[in-house]
């Protein structure tokens, strides 16, 4: 009976909702799924690390491969593991369903969640939000946000640092509010492995794509990792502070692999079940990190779904970004959508529609970019527009549209329509393209940069190094205008609005703060660029024509202007009461575009952007300055 067989699934799929500890003041019942185990003991500890067990309880075999044990009394705050014997082998493992963990995630903890709620939590509401294309996502790493001295935070690099207001240099939460983004996307904040939580003062850094415990927050972002309840309370305080600022919270989740393979507690608990295997029986490596999670096995799928529902319900999380979503099977992604809809229909879901290596999961089952058409309200990152705007991430010296690379117009147009079919867009050929894969605009996340690869500013430095800073700033501004006036879901990498640099380092996942930290002094230095981003975001949020909710509406309303010179993309969007015209000029010289007859209010030019008219124009020949965007709205 193999793990993938129907017989195994029938005999051992456990659908109950009580995996992990279920606590009341009178007793706590533990249940763990381990169909291949011969014997399991529940082991309790006073501390999350070190010390000797305060007791050992033999667990009883129960339904569908589960083991259970109830113990009388109030056990909130107790740490626990399972001692699992299989044949002659015994392992002590952390519960995959541990809702809290101690230092370094080496023991689970029983928690009284009602005691983890900060003041005001009961009244916490998700900020108003309806349709995915109304989002403006900002991607940020918790530590990067406030670890730099220029942030002046009291709680440097911690969850609480991002709750602080009135910081010097306009740093942190105030900045997010000023900018006007709708969603803050946090790089991994679940418990990851690579930062030693027992050494909070030792400089350590990791992005966090090295999962240890999926259902507990990361300890190194809390003021006290040794008490498993503290990180929970402090992360909730961050969610509450963001919600009060009108910003929704997205978690970056990494259910595609675990930090350890054979040494992971998943593998020790049920060897071979949680990870996919190669034909030779070894760990397959679709993640490029040594293993990959078998999302298509029913108890793994259930674990992922239960985990997401836990974050959405207990922590009021408003969205999830799936790392290497291409390693998840489509069926799991559908189940995730259904389960989260039962919590809140407006929860935003998107992911990387690719893998990090080859996988035994058949191509047609993978949640790849080209397969997301099978999914409802789950988007994929458009590497197409990312690379079209500023050049491919894999070819460092190669530029894109904004640097004046010729022949990029159709690629930009495909991005403008959010990778849906449009009669005026001739989709470029090639493996990375695969035509209008999004089918609908809410499946397309539009961006020019993210934590991976070079920052936008560093990429511009590599590809336009002969150009003065003033010219590179124009390229940066044009890139932002393209992302924020394109259809689909715009996504910004933290700090790109003030020319963030990682000093030329591309993959900075474990580089020190000197590379990764956000230097908030740049906010003042590049104030004009910041204002430009802020104006574009305000304009987008005030302009439904930039965030049409269906491909049919895009095809009906959005028309590219014929006869645009090379290096120029220009289009009209017909609104109900007005029209919008948008021009991107990537040439290093001004161009003239013919503006249709109307009373136009200019909203974006080469230096300013916003909702207030900068000047008025009637139609006719329109000079567009070099490397710049232009947006105008007709008044009737
Ligand atoms: Ca950790």
XYZ file of C-alpha atoms and ligand atoms in Angstrom:
637
model
C 0.000 0.000 0.000
C 1.880 3.066 -1.198
C 1.250 6.541 0.193
C -0.213 7.569 -3.163
C -2.677 4.663 -3.354
C -6.405 5.051 -2.949
C -6.319 2.211 -0.404
C -3.933 4.167 1.820
C -6.004 7.286 1.522
C -9.218 5.462 2.362
C -7.758 3.752 5.353
C -5.720 6.610 6.736
C -7.173 9.947 5.694
C -8.233 11.702 8.881
C -10.652 14.574 8.279
C -11.175 15.693 11.885
C -10.403 19.240 12.920
C -8.641 18.333 16.147
C -5.078 17.570 15.089
C -2.580 19.130 17.488
C -3.497 20.105 21.042
C -7.114 20.969 21.834
C -7.086 22.865 25.098
C -9.717 23.794 27.654
C -9.132 24.883 31.230
C -10.128 21.368 32.331
C -8.020 19.234 29.953
C -5.903 19.187 26.842
C -6.316 16.482 24.223
C -3.462 15.818 21.797
C -3.956 14.117 18.461
C -1.272 13.350 15.907
C -1.465 11.578 12.576
C 1.209 8.889 12.314
C -0.090 5.739 10.608
C 3.335 4.104 10.321
C 4.293 4.500 13.989
C 4.460 1.517 16.376
C 4.309 3.534 19.574
C 4.047 7.217 20.527
C 4.606 8.994 23.821
C 3.584 12.547 24.553
C 6.475 14.291 26.303
C 5.925 17.465 28.338
C 8.489 20.072 29.325
C 8.430 23.246 31.387
C 10.727 25.071 28.942
C 10.943 25.360 25.197
C 14.601 24.369 25.293
C 16.702 22.260 27.655
C 15.668 20.660 30.937
C 14.196 17.217 31.474
C 10.635 16.065 30.744
C 8.045 16.682 33.434
C 6.155 13.664 32.246
C 5.628 11.041 29.582
C 2.195 9.859 28.501
C 1.626 6.882 26.260
C -0.703 7.791 23.398
C -3.499 5.511 22.216
C -4.084 4.385 18.660
C -7.206 6.068 17.340
C -9.132 6.597 14.105
C -7.505 6.718 10.655
C -3.869 6.461 11.645
C -4.078 9.002 14.444
C -2.874 8.699 18.024
C -4.449 10.551 20.891
C -4.093 11.308 24.584
C -6.005 13.622 26.897
C -4.511 14.925 30.126
C -6.509 16.577 32.867
C -5.820 20.137 34.012
C -4.988 23.468 32.411
C -1.816 22.991 30.407
C -1.522 26.420 28.784
C 2.160 27.295 28.511
C 3.454 23.704 28.633
C 5.935 22.632 25.940
C 5.604 19.262 24.264
C 7.011 16.812 21.742
C 6.089 13.346 20.524
C 8.468 10.440 21.025
C 7.742 8.215 18.039
C 8.945 4.609 17.771
C 8.946 2.701 14.536
C 10.662 -0.697 14.744
C 13.953 -0.143 16.505
C 14.061 3.554 15.664
C 12.833 6.279 17.991
C 12.635 9.988 17.245
C 11.449 12.946 19.251
C 9.523 15.273 16.968
C 7.654 18.549 16.995
C 3.948 18.343 16.204
C 3.295 19.530 12.613
C 0.202 21.186 14.103
C 2.023 22.914 16.992
C 0.197 26.257 17.362
C 3.123 27.750 19.277
C 6.758 26.813 19.728
C 9.649 27.620 22.012
C 13.123 28.889 21.119
C 14.317 27.699 17.723
C 11.088 25.798 17.182
C 12.357 22.620 18.831
C 9.258 21.986 20.975
C 5.576 22.713 20.523
C 3.601 24.640 23.111
C 0.012 24.497 24.334
C -1.404 27.979 24.168
C -4.443 29.804 25.503
C -5.079 31.995 22.472
C -7.509 34.235 24.338
C -4.528 35.437 26.378
C -2.517 36.330 23.273
C -4.886 39.031 22.046
C -3.661 42.624 22.292
C -6.078 45.307 23.536
C -8.578 46.122 20.791
C -8.194 42.758 19.041
C -11.858 41.838 19.432
C -12.775 44.953 17.445
C -10.141 44.375 14.772
C -11.623 44.405 11.270
C -10.046 43.764 7.894
C -9.807 47.105 6.056
C -12.394 47.417 3.266
C -11.344 45.605 0.119
C -13.303 43.908 -2.596
C -11.655 42.908 -5.825
C -8.071 41.619 -6.306
C -7.268 44.271 -8.940
C -7.938 46.973 -6.340
C -4.832 45.890 -4.429
C -1.535 47.770 -4.368
C 0.906 45.343 -2.748
C 4.126 46.382 -0.971
C 6.647 43.627 -0.249
C 8.728 44.063 2.911
C 11.010 42.048 5.198
C 10.287 42.594 8.898
C 13.912 43.083 9.894
C 14.831 45.249 6.884
C 12.054 47.691 7.816
C 13.461 48.967 11.105
C 16.933 47.505 11.717
C 18.817 50.410 10.136
C 19.805 53.205 12.567
C 18.008 55.696 10.294
C 14.667 54.065 11.242
C 15.238 55.102 14.861
C 12.934 52.323 16.083
C 12.788 51.219 19.687
C 12.123 47.622 18.683
C 14.708 47.378 15.913
C 14.048 44.648 13.386
C 11.101 43.184 15.299
C 7.355 42.832 14.708
C 6.861 45.693 17.175
C 9.249 47.946 15.236
C 6.722 48.022 12.429
C 3.985 49.171 14.812
C 5.920 52.303 15.856
C 4.692 55.687 14.665
C 6.447 59.040 14.363
C 9.851 57.548 13.576
C 12.673 59.707 12.211
C 13.028 59.991 8.438
C 9.347 59.066 8.064
C 10.336 55.415 8.486
C 8.226 52.299 8.917
C 4.474 52.212 9.334
C 3.959 55.945 8.706
C 5.644 55.535 5.345
C 3.297 52.718 4.292
C 0.368 54.889 5.212
C 1.666 57.906 3.333
C 2.396 55.826 0.279
C -1.194 54.589 0.204
C -0.626 50.882 -0.415
C -3.533 48.545 0.328
C -1.597 45.383 1.263
C 1.655 44.884 3.137
C 3.206 41.618 2.020
C 5.645 40.337 4.654
C 8.460 38.001 3.729
C 8.204 34.789 5.812
C 7.036 35.368 9.383
C 6.201 31.743 10.252
C 8.909 29.940 12.241
C 11.979 29.431 10.087
C 15.188 27.621 10.938
C 18.262 29.581 10.013
C 18.301 32.352 12.629
C 19.356 31.262 16.123
C 16.604 32.617 18.351
C 18.666 32.140 21.503
C 21.098 34.830 20.341
C 18.942 37.916 19.754
C 21.896 40.300 19.924
C 24.079 38.437 17.478
C 23.710 39.975 14.000
C 21.991 37.304 11.938
C 19.970 37.537 8.797
C 17.763 35.403 6.629
C 14.831 36.045 4.323
C 13.122 33.080 5.976
C 12.499 30.673 3.107
C 13.571 27.796 5.361
C 10.404 26.560 7.080
C 10.491 24.780 10.393
C 7.014 25.154 11.975
C 4.203 26.284 9.714
C 1.709 27.355 12.388
C 3.805 29.503 14.722
C 5.360 32.932 14.150
C 9.138 33.359 13.897
C 10.793 33.882 17.274
C 13.633 36.175 16.222
C 11.079 38.886 15.383
C 9.728 38.858 18.948
C 11.104 40.445 22.112
C 11.279 37.030 23.802
C 11.582 33.873 21.738
C 11.788 31.700 24.848
C 8.098 32.217 25.629
C 6.044 30.861 22.746
C 3.101 33.144 23.540
C 5.082 36.392 23.181
C 5.718 36.096 19.447
C 2.009 35.360 18.936
C 0.907 38.438 20.866
C 3.463 40.680 19.167
C 2.620 39.501 15.674
C -1.050 40.152 16.420
C -0.082 43.647 17.573
C 1.515 44.204 14.172
C -1.572 42.970 12.316
C -3.744 45.229 14.475
C -1.525 48.279 13.877
C -1.604 47.698 10.127
C -5.361 47.199 10.073
C -5.789 50.417 12.048
C -3.664 52.150 9.411
C -6.058 50.800 6.756
C -3.546 48.278 5.428
C -4.216 44.585 4.886
C -1.607 41.953 5.691
C -0.263 39.289 3.331
C 1.959 36.454 4.540
C 4.575 34.926 2.314
C 4.104 31.177 2.855
C 6.561 28.433 1.941
C 4.654 25.155 1.918
C 6.742 23.860 -0.996
C 9.692 22.519 0.994
C 11.076 22.215 4.521
C 14.466 23.377 5.746
C 15.482 19.855 6.687
C 14.851 16.745 4.597
C 15.546 13.438 6.376
C 16.101 15.383 9.605
C 12.772 17.221 9.444
C 10.182 16.384 12.064
C 7.752 15.626 9.247
C 10.035 12.920 7.890
C 10.799 11.526 11.337
C 7.098 11.355 12.176
C 5.901 9.620 8.990
C 8.983 8.790 6.900
C 8.521 9.536 3.216
C 4.972 10.842 3.456
C 5.363 14.608 3.549
C 7.971 14.912 0.787
C 7.928 13.783 -2.820
C 10.319 11.087 -3.980
C 12.329 10.493 -7.126
C 11.999 7.169 -8.925
C 14.964 5.902 -6.871
C 13.128 6.684 -3.622
C 15.262 9.688 -2.640
C 14.006 13.205 -1.966
C 13.041 14.985 -5.156
C 14.231 18.565 -5.370
C 11.709 20.701 -7.238
C 12.424 23.547 -4.856
C 16.162 23.722 -5.419
C 16.433 23.541 -1.622
C 16.926 19.781 -1.284
C 13.339 18.537 -1.037
C 9.760 19.335 -1.937
C 6.492 18.931 -0.066
C 3.974 16.416 -1.472
C 0.966 18.758 -1.467
C -1.014 16.234 -3.504
C -1.082 13.663 -0.666
C -4.285 14.114 1.246
C -2.871 14.642 4.747
C -0.256 17.082 3.437
C -2.954 18.978 1.577
C -5.020 19.039 4.735
C -2.059 20.302 6.759
C -1.505 23.178 4.316
C -5.185 24.116 4.207
C -5.565 23.886 7.993
C -2.468 26.021 8.471
C -3.736 28.785 6.155
C -7.155 28.779 7.795
C -5.445 29.058 11.183
C -3.498 32.165 10.106
C -6.579 33.716 8.532
C -8.832 33.074 11.540
C -6.534 33.426 14.531
C -4.270 36.185 13.187
C -6.744 37.926 10.831
C -4.337 37.539 7.889
C -5.781 38.971 4.678
C -3.747 37.297 1.974
C -1.100 34.715 1.152
C 1.748 34.662 -1.342
C 2.808 31.126 -2.257
C 6.499 30.560 -2.709
C 7.187 28.243 -5.681
C 3.462 27.747 -6.182
C 4.290 25.632 -9.248
C 5.178 22.809 -6.828
C 1.649 22.793 -5.466
C -0.894 20.734 -7.327
C -3.911 22.555 -8.755
C -6.312 20.520 -6.616
C -4.636 21.787 -3.440
C -4.826 25.389 -4.647
C -8.555 24.940 -5.370
C -9.109 23.501 -1.913
C -7.194 26.451 -0.403
C -9.435 28.950 -2.222
C -12.586 27.147 -1.058
C -11.433 26.902 2.554
C -10.344 30.541 2.766
C -13.556 31.727 1.110
C -15.344 30.243 4.094
C -13.255 32.552 6.312
C -13.419 35.648 4.107
C -14.076 35.892 0.402
C -11.751 38.887 0.012
C -8.564 37.072 1.067
C -5.972 37.725 -1.627
C -4.045 34.758 -3.068
C -1.110 34.804 -5.448
C 2.145 33.005 -5.962
C 5.183 32.183 -8.001
C 3.908 30.227 -10.996
C 7.144 28.309 -11.387
C 9.298 25.709 -9.616
C 12.930 25.756 -8.487
C 13.819 22.555 -10.312
C 12.227 19.508 -11.892
C 9.526 17.718 -9.952
C 7.830 14.315 -10.163
C 4.508 16.181 -10.071
C 3.165 16.026 -13.651
C 3.298 19.343 -15.503
C -0.471 19.520 -16.036
C -1.112 19.231 -12.291
C 1.289 21.976 -11.229
C 0.016 25.451 -10.278
C 2.342 26.987 -12.871
C 1.761 30.392 -14.405
C 0.434 28.698 -17.531
C -1.967 26.525 -15.521
C -3.427 29.164 -13.210
C -6.263 29.623 -15.699
C -7.770 26.601 -13.927
C -7.898 28.557 -10.655
C -10.387 31.082 -9.319
C -8.969 34.267 -7.746
C -5.423 32.964 -7.486
C -2.868 35.090 -9.316
C 0.664 34.459 -10.530
C 3.598 36.838 -10.803
C 4.130 38.107 -14.331
C 7.829 37.617 -14.932
C 6.933 38.791 -18.435
C 6.224 42.398 -17.505
C 9.001 42.334 -14.885
C 11.613 41.450 -17.477
C 10.058 43.578 -20.238
C 10.226 46.718 -18.113
C 13.851 46.569 -17.019
C 15.470 43.545 -18.588
C 15.702 39.848 -17.704
C 16.719 38.957 -14.156
C 18.928 36.183 -15.492
C 20.920 38.405 -17.877
C 22.406 41.076 -15.689
C 23.787 43.327 -18.405
C 20.630 43.323 -20.527
C 18.142 46.149 -20.197
C 14.463 46.371 -21.021
C 11.963 48.922 -22.236
C 12.850 51.738 -19.810
C 16.555 51.588 -20.679
C 15.650 51.940 -24.351
C 16.059 48.303 -25.419
C 14.457 48.141 -28.877
C 11.557 45.864 -29.761
C 9.959 45.718 -26.306
C 6.680 47.424 -27.235
C 4.526 44.297 -27.623
C 5.887 42.855 -24.365
C 4.933 46.055 -22.545
C 1.500 46.046 -24.195
C 0.955 42.466 -22.993
C 1.732 43.733 -19.498
C -0.604 46.715 -19.859
C -3.487 44.310 -20.521
C -2.375 42.028 -17.630
C -1.481 39.093 -19.904
C -4.995 38.612 -21.254
C -5.898 38.202 -24.914
C -6.287 41.518 -26.732
C -6.732 42.006 -30.494
C -4.019 44.685 -30.655
C -1.370 42.752 -28.755
C 0.953 40.428 -30.655
C 2.311 38.282 -27.837
C 6.052 37.679 -28.123
C 7.082 34.091 -28.820
C 9.253 32.016 -26.550
C 9.112 29.645 -23.616
C 8.695 32.367 -21.017
C 5.687 33.815 -22.762
C 3.049 31.223 -23.639
C 0.615 33.880 -24.780
C -2.158 35.429 -22.724
C -1.740 32.999 -19.833
C -3.649 35.018 -17.227
C -6.914 34.941 -19.230
C -8.352 37.334 -16.614
C -6.582 40.386 -15.124
C -7.019 39.237 -11.514
C -4.651 36.358 -12.258
C -1.747 38.668 -13.092
C 0.606 40.292 -10.560
C 2.457 43.135 -12.302
C 5.844 44.201 -10.972
C 9.303 45.316 -11.936
C 11.270 43.980 -8.952
C 10.975 42.020 -5.699
C 13.285 40.705 -2.948
C 14.837 38.207 -5.376
C 17.465 39.398 -7.831
C 18.724 42.951 -8.129
C 16.702 45.862 -6.838
C 15.298 48.001 -9.618
C 17.899 50.676 -8.841
C 20.797 48.191 -8.889
C 19.572 46.726 -12.177
C 19.482 50.226 -13.653
C 23.020 50.806 -12.383
C 24.165 47.626 -14.156
C 22.414 48.303 -17.421
C 22.648 52.094 -17.719
C 25.919 52.724 -15.976
C 26.986 55.274 -18.582
C 23.911 57.347 -17.760
C 23.831 60.044 -15.066
C 21.690 59.495 -11.971
C 19.070 61.939 -13.267
C 18.470 59.676 -16.269
C 18.310 56.518 -14.159
C 15.772 58.228 -11.928
C 13.628 58.873 -14.990
C 13.894 55.177 -15.875
C 12.860 54.245 -12.324
C 9.865 56.609 -12.493
C 8.803 55.258 -15.882
C 9.020 51.686 -14.563
C 6.726 52.648 -11.669
C 4.281 54.341 -14.032
C 4.066 51.188 -16.152
C 3.408 48.937 -13.128
C 0.833 51.290 -11.640
C -1.099 52.102 -14.829
C -1.193 48.516 -16.094
C -4.197 46.293 -15.537
C -3.907 43.428 -13.050
C -2.513 43.537 -9.499
C 0.431 45.918 -8.975
C 3.216 44.869 -6.632
C 6.110 46.999 -5.355
C 9.362 45.962 -3.713
C 9.937 47.948 -0.516
C 12.181 50.920 -1.090
C 12.076 50.968 -4.874
C 10.292 54.309 -4.422
C 13.533 55.733 -3.037
C 15.955 53.922 -5.272
C 16.748 51.133 -2.811
C 20.108 49.531 -3.306
C 21.461 46.226 -2.057
C 24.882 47.440 -3.165
C 24.780 45.282 -6.256
C 24.109 42.029 -4.346
C 21.512 39.963 -6.129
C 20.605 37.003 -3.928
C 20.856 38.607 -0.491
C 18.913 35.923 1.432
C 21.595 35.517 4.121
C 23.585 38.700 3.652
C 24.086 41.083 6.568
C 21.957 44.084 7.409
C 24.532 46.285 5.677
C 23.194 44.890 2.381
C 19.519 44.313 3.178
C 18.446 46.968 5.676
C 16.362 49.846 4.387
C 18.255 53.122 4.673
C 15.442 55.573 5.383
C 17.639 58.606 4.692
C 17.075 57.846 1.029
C 13.432 58.763 1.453
C 14.467 62.406 1.763
C 17.270 62.178 -0.762
C 14.879 60.824 -3.405
C 11.794 62.705 -2.204
C 10.689 63.543 -5.739
C 10.631 59.868 -6.735
C 8.733 58.980 -3.540
C 6.157 61.661 -4.332
C 5.843 60.267 -7.852
C 5.085 56.767 -6.553
C 2.643 58.195 -4.027
C 0.887 60.152 -6.758
C 0.679 57.120 -9.047
C -0.775 54.983 -6.248
C -3.340 57.676 -5.386
C -4.258 57.990 -9.049
C -4.654 54.256 -9.477
C -6.811 53.944 -6.383
C -9.011 56.824 -7.592
C -9.295 55.484 -11.128
C -11.341 52.330 -11.688
C -10.282 52.341 -15.358
C -6.791 51.199 -14.308
C -8.114 48.183 -12.449
C -10.750 46.678 -14.689
C -12.092 43.461 -13.253
C -12.429 41.347 -16.395
C -10.641 40.623 -19.647
C -13.823 41.478 -21.555
C -13.841 44.955 -19.991
C -10.177 45.395 -20.956
C -10.844 44.352 -24.556
C -13.886 46.603 -24.713
C -12.404 49.690 -23.091
C -8.648 49.676 -23.702
C -7.361 50.652 -27.158
C -3.744 51.156 -28.154
C -3.176 54.307 -30.202
C -2.082 53.441 -33.732
C 1.101 54.800 -35.238
C 3.085 55.208 -32.010
C 6.812 55.699 -32.699
C 9.217 52.939 -31.666
C 10.023 52.943 -27.965
C 6.534 54.278 -27.247
C 3.398 52.576 -25.952
C 0.224 54.681 -25.889
C -3.335 53.705 -25.083
C -6.794 55.028 -24.329
C -9.168 53.632 -21.730
C -12.823 54.483 -22.175
C -14.506 55.052 -18.839
C -18.217 55.524 -18.269
C -17.982 59.299 -18.081
C -14.445 60.078 -19.217
C -11.485 58.724 -21.114
C -7.921 58.235 -20.000
C -4.887 58.440 -22.189
C -1.545 56.940 -21.168
C 1.782 57.272 -22.969
C 5.119 55.669 -22.069
C 8.112 57.080 -23.909
C 11.324 55.092 -23.427
C 13.299 57.104 -25.980
C 16.136 59.349 -24.893
C 14.559 62.059 -27.018
C 11.104 63.642 -26.860
C 8.448 62.162 -29.136
C 5.208 63.548 -30.469
C 2.023 61.561 -30.043
C -1.316 62.570 -31.527
C -3.765 63.204 -28.713
C -7.433 62.755 -29.698
C -9.664 65.862 -29.484
C -11.064 66.368 -25.966
C -10.644 68.560 -22.913
C -7.750 66.788 -21.229
C -6.535 67.236 -17.667
C -2.917 66.153 -17.303
C -2.431 63.937 -14.210
C 1.027 62.473 -14.780
C 3.994 63.952 -16.593
C 7.730 63.379 -16.434
C 8.157 64.720 -12.891
C 4.787 64.697 -11.166
C 1.881 62.293 -10.666
C -1.391 62.445 -8.774
C -5.120 62.996 -8.875
C -5.020 66.772 -9.199
C -4.769 68.200 -12.742
C -1.330 69.626 -13.504
C -2.548 71.522 -16.587
C -5.186 71.345 -19.318
C -4.806 70.428 -22.965
C -6.998 70.015 -25.990
C -6.150 67.336 -28.553
C -3.507 67.506 -31.231
C 0.229 66.906 -31.336
C 1.500 66.144 -27.851
C 5.205 66.364 -27.081
C 6.210 63.674 -24.557
C 9.590 64.275 -22.859
C 12.366 61.660 -22.979
C 12.061 58.577 -20.722
C 8.759 59.516 -19.161
C 5.109 58.669 -18.731
C 2.089 60.823 -19.469
C -1.459 60.342 -18.205
C -4.442 62.581 -18.846
C -8.142 62.299 -18.216
C -10.860 63.818 -20.403
C -13.461 65.842 -18.573
C -16.409 64.716 -20.682
Ca 12.845 30.272 14.022
